[in-house]
PDB file of N, CA and C in Angstrom:
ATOM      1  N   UNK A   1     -46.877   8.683  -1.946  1.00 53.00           N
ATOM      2  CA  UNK A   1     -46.223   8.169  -3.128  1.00 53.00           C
ATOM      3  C   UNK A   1     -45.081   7.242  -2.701  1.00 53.00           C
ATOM      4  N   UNK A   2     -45.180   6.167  -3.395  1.00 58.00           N
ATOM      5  CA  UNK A   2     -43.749   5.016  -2.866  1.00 58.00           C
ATOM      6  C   UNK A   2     -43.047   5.543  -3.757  1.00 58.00           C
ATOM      7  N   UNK A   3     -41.319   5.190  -3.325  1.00 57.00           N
ATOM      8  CA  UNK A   3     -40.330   5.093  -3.785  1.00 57.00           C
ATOM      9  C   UNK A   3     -40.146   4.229  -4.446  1.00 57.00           C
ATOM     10  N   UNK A   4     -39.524   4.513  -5.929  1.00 66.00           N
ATOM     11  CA  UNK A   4     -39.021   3.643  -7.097  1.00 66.00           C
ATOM     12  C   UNK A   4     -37.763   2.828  -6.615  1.00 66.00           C
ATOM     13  N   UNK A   5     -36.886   4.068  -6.299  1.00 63.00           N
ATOM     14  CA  UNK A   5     -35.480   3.452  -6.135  1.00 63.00           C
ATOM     15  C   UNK A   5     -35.282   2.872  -4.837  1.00 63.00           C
ATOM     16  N   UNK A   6     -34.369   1.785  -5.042  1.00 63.00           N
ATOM     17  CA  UNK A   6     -34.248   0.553  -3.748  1.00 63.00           C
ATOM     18  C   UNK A   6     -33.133   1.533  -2.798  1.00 63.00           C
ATOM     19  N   UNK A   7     -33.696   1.534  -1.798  1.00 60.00           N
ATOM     20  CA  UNK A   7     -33.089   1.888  -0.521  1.00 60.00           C
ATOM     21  C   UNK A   7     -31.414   2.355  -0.596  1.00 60.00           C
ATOM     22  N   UNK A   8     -30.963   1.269  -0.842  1.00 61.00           N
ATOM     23  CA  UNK A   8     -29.184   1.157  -0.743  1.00 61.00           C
ATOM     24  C   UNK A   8     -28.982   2.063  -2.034  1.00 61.00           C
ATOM     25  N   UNK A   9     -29.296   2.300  -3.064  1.00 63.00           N
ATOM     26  CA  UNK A   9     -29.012   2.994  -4.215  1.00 63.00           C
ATOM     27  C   UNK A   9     -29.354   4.441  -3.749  1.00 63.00           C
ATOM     28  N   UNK A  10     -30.199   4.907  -2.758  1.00 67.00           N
ATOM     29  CA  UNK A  10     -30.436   6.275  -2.655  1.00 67.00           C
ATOM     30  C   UNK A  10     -29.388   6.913  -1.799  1.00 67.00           C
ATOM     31  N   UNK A  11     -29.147   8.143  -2.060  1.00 68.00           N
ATOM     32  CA  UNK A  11     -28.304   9.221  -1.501  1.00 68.00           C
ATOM     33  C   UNK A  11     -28.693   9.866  -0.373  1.00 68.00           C
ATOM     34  N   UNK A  12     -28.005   9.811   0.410  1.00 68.00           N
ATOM     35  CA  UNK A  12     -28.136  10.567   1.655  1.00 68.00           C
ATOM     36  C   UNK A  12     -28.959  11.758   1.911  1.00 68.00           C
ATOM     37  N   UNK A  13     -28.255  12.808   0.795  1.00 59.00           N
ATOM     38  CA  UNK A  13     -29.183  14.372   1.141  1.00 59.00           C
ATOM     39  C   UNK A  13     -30.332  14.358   0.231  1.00 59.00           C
ATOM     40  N   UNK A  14     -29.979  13.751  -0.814  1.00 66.00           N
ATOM     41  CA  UNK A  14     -31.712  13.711  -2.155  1.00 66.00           C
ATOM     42  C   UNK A  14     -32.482  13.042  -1.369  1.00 66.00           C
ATOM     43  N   UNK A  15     -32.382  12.227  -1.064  1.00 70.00           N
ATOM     44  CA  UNK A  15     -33.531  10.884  -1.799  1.00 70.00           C
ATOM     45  C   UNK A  15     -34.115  10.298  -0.200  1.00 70.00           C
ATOM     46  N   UNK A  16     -33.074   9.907   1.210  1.00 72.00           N
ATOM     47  CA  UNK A  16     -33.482   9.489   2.054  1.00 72.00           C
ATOM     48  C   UNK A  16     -34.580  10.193   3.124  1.00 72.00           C
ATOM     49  N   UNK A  17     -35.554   9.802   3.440  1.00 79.00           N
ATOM     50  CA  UNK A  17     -36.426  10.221   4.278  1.00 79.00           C
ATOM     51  C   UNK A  17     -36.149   9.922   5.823  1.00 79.00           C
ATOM     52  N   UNK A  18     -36.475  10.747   6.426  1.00 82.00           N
ATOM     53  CA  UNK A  18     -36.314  10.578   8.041  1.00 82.00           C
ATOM     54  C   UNK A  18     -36.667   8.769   8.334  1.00 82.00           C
ATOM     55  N   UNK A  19     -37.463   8.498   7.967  1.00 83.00           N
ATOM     56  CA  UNK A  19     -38.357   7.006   8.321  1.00 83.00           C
ATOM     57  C   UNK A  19     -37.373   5.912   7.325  1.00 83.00           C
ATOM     58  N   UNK A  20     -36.672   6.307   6.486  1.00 79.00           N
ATOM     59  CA  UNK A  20     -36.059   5.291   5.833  1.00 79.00           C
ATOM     60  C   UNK A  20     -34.534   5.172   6.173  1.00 79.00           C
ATOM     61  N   UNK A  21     -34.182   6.153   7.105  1.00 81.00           N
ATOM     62  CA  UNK A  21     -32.921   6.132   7.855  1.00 81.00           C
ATOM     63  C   UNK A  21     -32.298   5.439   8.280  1.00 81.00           C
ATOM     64  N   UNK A  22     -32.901   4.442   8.972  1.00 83.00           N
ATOM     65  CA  UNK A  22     -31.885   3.500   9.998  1.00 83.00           C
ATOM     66  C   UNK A  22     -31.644   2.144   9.169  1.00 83.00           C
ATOM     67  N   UNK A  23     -32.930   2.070   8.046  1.00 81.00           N
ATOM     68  CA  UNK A  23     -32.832   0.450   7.107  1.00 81.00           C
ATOM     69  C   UNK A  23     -31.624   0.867   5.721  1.00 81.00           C
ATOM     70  N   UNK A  24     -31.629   2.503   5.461  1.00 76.00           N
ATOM     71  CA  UNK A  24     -30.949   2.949   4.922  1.00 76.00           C
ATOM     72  C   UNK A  24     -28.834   2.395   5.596  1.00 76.00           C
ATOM     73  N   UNK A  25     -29.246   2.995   6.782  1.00 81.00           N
ATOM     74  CA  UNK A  25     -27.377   2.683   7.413  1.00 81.00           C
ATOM     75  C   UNK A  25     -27.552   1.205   7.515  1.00 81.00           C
ATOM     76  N   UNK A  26     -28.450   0.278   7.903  1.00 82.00           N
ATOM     77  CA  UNK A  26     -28.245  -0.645   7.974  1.00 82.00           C
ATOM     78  C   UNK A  26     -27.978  -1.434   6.645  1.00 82.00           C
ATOM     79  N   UNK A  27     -27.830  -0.947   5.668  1.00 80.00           N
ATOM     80  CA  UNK A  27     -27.426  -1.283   4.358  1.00 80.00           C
ATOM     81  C   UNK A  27     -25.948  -1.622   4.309  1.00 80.00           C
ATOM     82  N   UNK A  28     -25.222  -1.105   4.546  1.00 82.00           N
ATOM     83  CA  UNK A  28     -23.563  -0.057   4.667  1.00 82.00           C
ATOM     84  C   UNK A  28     -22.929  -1.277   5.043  1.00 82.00           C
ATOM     85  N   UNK A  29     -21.626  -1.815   4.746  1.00 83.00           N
ATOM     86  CA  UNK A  29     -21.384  -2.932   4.781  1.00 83.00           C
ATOM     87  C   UNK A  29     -20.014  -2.774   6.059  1.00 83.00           C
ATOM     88  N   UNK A  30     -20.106  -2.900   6.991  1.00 86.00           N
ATOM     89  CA  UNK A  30     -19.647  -2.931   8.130  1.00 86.00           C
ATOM     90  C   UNK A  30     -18.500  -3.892   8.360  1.00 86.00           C
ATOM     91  N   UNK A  31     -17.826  -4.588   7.169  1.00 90.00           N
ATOM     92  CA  UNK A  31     -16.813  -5.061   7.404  1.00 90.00           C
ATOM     93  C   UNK A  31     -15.725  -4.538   7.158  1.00 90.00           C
ATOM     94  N   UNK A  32     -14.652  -4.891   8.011  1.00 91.00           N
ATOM     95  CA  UNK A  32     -13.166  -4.140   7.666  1.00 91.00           C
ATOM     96  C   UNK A  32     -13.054  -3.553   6.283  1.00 91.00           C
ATOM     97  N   UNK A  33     -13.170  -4.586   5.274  1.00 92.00           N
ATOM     98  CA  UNK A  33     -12.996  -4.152   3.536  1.00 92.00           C
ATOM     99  C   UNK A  33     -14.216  -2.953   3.364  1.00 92.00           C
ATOM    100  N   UNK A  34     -15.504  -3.170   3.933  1.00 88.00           N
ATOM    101  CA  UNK A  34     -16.441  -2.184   3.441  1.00 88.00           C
ATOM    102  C   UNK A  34     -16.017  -0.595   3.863  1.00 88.00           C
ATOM    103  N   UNK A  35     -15.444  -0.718   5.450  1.00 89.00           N
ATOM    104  CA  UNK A  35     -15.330   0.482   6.016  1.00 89.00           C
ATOM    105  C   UNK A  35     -13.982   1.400   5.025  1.00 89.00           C
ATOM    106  N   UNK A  36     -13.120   0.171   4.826  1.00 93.00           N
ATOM    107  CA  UNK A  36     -12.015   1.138   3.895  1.00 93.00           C
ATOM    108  C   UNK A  36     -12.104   1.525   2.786  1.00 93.00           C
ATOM    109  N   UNK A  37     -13.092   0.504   2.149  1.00 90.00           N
ATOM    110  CA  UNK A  37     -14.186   1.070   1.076  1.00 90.00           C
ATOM    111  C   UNK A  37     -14.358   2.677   0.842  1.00 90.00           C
ATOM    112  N   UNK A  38     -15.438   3.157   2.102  1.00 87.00           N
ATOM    113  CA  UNK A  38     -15.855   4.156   2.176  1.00 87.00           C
ATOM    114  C   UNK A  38     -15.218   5.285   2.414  1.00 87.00           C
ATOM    115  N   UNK A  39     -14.087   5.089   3.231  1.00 90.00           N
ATOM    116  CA  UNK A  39     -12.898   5.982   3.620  1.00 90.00           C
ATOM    117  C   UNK A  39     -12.345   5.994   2.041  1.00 90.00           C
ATOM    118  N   UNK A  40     -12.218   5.184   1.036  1.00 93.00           N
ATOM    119  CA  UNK A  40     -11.475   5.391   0.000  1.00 93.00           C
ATOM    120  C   UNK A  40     -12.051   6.184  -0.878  1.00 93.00           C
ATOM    121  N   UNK A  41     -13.571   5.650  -0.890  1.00 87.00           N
ATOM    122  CA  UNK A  41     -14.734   6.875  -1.545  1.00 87.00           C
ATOM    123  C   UNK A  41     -14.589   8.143  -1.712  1.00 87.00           C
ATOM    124  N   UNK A  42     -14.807   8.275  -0.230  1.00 87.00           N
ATOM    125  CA  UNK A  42     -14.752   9.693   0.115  1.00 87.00           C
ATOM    126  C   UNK A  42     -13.754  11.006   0.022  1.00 87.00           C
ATOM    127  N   UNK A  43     -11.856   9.782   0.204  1.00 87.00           N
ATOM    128  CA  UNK A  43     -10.646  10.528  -0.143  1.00 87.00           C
ATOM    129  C   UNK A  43     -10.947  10.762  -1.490  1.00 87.00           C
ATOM    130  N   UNK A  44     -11.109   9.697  -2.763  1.00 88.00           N
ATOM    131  CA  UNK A  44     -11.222  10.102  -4.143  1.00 88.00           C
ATOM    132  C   UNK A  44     -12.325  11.037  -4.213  1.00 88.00           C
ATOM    133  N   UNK A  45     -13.175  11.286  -3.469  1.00 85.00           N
ATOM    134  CA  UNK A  45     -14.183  12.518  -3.883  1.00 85.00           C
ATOM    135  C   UNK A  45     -14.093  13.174  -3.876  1.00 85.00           C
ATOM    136  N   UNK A  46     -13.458  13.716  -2.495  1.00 81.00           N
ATOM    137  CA  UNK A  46     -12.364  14.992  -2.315  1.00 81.00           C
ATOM    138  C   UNK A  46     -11.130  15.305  -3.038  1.00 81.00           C
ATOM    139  N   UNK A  47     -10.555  14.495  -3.182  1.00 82.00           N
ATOM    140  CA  UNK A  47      -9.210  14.489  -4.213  1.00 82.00           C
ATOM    141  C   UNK A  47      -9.802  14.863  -5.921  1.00 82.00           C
ATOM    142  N   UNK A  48     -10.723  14.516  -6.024  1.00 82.00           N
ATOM    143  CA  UNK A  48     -11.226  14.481  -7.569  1.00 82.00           C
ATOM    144  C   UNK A  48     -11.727  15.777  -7.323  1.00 82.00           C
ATOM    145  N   UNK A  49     -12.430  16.729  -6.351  1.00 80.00           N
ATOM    146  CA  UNK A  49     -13.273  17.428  -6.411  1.00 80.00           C
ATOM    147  C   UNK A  49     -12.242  19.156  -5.999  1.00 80.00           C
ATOM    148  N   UNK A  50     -11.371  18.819  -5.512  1.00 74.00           N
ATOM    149  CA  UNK A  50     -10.664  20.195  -5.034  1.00 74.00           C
ATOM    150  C   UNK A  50      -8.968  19.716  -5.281  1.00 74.00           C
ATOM    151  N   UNK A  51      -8.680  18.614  -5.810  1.00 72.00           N
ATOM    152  CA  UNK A  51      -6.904  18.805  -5.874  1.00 72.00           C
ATOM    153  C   UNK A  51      -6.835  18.392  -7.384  1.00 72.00           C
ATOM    154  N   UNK A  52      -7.156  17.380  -7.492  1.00 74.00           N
ATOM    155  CA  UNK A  52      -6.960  17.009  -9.297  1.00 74.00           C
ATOM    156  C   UNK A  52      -8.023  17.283  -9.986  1.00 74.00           C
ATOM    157  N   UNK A  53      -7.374  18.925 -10.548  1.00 71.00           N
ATOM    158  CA  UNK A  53      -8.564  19.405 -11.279  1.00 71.00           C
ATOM    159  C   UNK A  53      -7.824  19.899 -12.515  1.00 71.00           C
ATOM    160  N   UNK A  54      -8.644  20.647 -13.574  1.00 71.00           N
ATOM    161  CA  UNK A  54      -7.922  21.009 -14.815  1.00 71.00           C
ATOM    162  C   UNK A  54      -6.901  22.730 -13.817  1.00 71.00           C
ATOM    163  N   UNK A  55      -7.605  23.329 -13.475  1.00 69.00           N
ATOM    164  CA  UNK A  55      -7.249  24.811 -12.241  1.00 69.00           C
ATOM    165  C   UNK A  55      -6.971  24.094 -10.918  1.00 69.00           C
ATOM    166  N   UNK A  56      -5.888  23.325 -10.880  1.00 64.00           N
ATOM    167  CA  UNK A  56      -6.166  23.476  -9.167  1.00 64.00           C
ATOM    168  C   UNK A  56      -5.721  24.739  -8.477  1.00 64.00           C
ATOM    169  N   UNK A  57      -6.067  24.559  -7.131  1.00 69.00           N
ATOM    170  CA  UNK A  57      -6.234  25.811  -6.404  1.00 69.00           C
ATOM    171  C   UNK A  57      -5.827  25.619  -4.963  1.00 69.00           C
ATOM    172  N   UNK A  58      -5.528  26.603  -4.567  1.00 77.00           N
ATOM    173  CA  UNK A  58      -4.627  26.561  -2.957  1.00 77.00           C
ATOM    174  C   UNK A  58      -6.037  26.341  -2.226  1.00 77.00           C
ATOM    175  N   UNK A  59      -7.442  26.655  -2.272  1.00 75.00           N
ATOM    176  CA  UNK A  59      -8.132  26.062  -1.114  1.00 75.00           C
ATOM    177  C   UNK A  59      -7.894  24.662  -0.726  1.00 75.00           C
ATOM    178  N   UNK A  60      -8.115  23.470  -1.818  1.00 71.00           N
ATOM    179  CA  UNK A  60      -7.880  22.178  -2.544  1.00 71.00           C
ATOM    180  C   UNK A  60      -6.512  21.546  -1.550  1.00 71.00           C
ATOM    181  N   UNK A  61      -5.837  22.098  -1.670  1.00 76.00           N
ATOM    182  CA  UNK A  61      -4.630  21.915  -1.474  1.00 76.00           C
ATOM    183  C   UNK A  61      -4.919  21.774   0.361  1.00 76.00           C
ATOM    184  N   UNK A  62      -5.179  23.195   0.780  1.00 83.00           N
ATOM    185  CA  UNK A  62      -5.153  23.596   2.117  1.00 83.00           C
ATOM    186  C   UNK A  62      -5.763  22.593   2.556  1.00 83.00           C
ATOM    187  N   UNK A  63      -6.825  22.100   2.488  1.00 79.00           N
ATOM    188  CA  UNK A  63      -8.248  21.757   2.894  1.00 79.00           C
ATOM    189  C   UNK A  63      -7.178  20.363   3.279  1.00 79.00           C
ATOM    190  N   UNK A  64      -6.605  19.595   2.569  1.00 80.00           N
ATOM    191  CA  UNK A  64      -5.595  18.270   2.492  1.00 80.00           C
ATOM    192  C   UNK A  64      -4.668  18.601   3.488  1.00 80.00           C
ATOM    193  N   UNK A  65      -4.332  19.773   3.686  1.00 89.00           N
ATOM    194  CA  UNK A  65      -3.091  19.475   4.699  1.00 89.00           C
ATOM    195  C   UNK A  65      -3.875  19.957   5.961  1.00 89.00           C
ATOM    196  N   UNK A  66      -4.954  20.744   6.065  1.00 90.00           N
ATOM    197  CA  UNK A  66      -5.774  20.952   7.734  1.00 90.00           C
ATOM    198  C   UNK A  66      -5.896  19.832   7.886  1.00 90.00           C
ATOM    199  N   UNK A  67      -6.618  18.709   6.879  1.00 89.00           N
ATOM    200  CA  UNK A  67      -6.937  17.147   7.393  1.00 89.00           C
ATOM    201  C   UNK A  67      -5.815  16.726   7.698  1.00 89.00           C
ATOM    202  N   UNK A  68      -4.803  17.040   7.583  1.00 92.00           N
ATOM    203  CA  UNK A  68      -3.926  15.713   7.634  1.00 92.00           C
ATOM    204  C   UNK A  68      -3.064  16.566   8.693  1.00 92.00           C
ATOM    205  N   UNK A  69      -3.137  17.617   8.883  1.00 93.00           N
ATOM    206  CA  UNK A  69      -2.465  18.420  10.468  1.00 93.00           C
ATOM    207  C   UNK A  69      -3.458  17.859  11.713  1.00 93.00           C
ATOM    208  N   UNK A  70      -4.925  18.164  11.580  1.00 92.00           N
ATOM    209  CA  UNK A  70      -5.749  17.874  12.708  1.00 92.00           C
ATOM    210  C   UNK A  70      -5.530  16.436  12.848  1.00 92.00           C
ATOM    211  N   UNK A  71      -5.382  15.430  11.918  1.00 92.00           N
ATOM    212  CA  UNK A  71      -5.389  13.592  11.898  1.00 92.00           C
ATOM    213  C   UNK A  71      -4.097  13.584  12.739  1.00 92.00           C
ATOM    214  N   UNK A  72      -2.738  14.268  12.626  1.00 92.00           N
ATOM    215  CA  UNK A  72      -1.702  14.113  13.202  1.00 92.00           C
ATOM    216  C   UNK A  72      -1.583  15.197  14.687  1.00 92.00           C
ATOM    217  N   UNK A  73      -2.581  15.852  15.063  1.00 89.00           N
ATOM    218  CA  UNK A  73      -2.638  16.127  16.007  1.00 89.00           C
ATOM    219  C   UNK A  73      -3.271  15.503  17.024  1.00 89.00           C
ATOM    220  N   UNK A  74      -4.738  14.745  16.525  1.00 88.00           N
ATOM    221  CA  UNK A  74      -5.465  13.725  17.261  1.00 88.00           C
ATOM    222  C   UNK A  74      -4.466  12.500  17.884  1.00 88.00           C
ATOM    223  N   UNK A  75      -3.740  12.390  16.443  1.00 87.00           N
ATOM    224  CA  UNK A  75      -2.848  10.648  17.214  1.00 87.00           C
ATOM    225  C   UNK A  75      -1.807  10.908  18.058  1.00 87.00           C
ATOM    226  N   UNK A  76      -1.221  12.620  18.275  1.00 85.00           N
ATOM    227  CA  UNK A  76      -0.348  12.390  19.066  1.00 85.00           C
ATOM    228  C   UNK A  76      -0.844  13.840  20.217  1.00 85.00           C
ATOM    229  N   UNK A  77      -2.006  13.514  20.585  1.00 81.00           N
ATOM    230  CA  UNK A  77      -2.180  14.015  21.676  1.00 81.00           C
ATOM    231  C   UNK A  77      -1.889  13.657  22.804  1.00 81.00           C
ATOM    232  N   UNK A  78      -1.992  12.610  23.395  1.00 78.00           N
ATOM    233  CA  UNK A  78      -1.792  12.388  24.132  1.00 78.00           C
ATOM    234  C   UNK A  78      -0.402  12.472  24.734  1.00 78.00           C
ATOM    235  N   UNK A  79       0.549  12.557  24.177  1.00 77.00           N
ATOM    236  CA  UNK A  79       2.135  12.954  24.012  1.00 77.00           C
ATOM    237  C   UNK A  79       2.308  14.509  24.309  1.00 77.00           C
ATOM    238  N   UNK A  80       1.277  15.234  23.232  1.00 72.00           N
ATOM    239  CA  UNK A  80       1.073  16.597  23.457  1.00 72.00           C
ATOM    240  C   UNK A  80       0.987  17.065  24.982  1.00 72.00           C
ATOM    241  N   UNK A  81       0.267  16.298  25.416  1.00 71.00           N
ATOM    242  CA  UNK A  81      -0.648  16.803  26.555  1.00 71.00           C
ATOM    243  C   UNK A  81      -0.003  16.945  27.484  1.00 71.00           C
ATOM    244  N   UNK A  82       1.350  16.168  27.704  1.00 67.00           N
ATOM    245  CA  UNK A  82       2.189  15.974  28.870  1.00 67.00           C
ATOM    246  C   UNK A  82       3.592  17.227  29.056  1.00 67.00           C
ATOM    247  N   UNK A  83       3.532  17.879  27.702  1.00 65.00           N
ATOM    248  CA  UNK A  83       4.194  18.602  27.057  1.00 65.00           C
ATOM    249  C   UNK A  83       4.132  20.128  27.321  1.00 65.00           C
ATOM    250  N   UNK A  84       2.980  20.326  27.972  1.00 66.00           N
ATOM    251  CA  UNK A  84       2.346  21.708  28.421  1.00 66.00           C
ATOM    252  C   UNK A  84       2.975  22.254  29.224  1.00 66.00           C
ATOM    253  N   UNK A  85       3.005  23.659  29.158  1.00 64.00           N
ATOM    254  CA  UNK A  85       3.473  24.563  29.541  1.00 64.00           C
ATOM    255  C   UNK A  85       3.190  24.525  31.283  1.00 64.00           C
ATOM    256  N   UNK A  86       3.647  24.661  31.858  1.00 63.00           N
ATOM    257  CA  UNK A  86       3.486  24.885  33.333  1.00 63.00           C
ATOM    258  C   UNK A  86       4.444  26.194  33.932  1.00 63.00           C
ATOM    259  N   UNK A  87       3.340  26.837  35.128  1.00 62.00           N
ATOM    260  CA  UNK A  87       3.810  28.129  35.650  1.00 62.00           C
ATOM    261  C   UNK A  87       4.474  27.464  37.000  1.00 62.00           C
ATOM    262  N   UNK A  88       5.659  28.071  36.982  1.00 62.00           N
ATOM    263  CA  UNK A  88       6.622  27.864  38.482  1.00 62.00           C
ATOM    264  C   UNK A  88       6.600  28.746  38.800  1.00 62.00           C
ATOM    265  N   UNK A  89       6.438  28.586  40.640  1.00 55.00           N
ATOM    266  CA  UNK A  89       6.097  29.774  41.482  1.00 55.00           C
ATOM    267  C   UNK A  89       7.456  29.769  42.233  1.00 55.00           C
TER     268      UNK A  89
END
């Protein structure tokens, strides 16, 4: 059976098939504006979906500050790293 819906309109977990995968990402618009695009997507999905709700809720909440503890642990690792504990003999 062919597919109705055009490639770029289908969803990742419904709709894409193993074989339509790679013409699928190659859709995705790979420029600076597209990539922040998607990063913006994805914050409002999350933000819409667990913090601005009619009940929000401390998972919602949490879930925002693990991201944004692990994001500020990644950028200053390397700082971290030099910082370590060492045993004197």
């Amino acid at each position: 059976m062919v597919s109705v819906i055009p490639v770029k309109e289908k969803k990742l977990i419904d709709d894409v098939k193993i074989g339509e995968l790679p013409s699928w990402i190659l859709m995705w618009d790979f420029t600076p504006k597209g990539i922040a695009g998607m990063f913006q997507r994805g914050y409002y999905k999350i933000f819409l979906t667990y913090v601005n709700m009619k009940k929000g809720s401390v998972p919602g909440i949490s879930m925002v500050l693990a991201a944004y503890e692990f994001l500020n642990y990644f950028l200053s690792y390397k700082e971290l790293k030099h910082k370590q504990l060492h045993k004197y003999h």
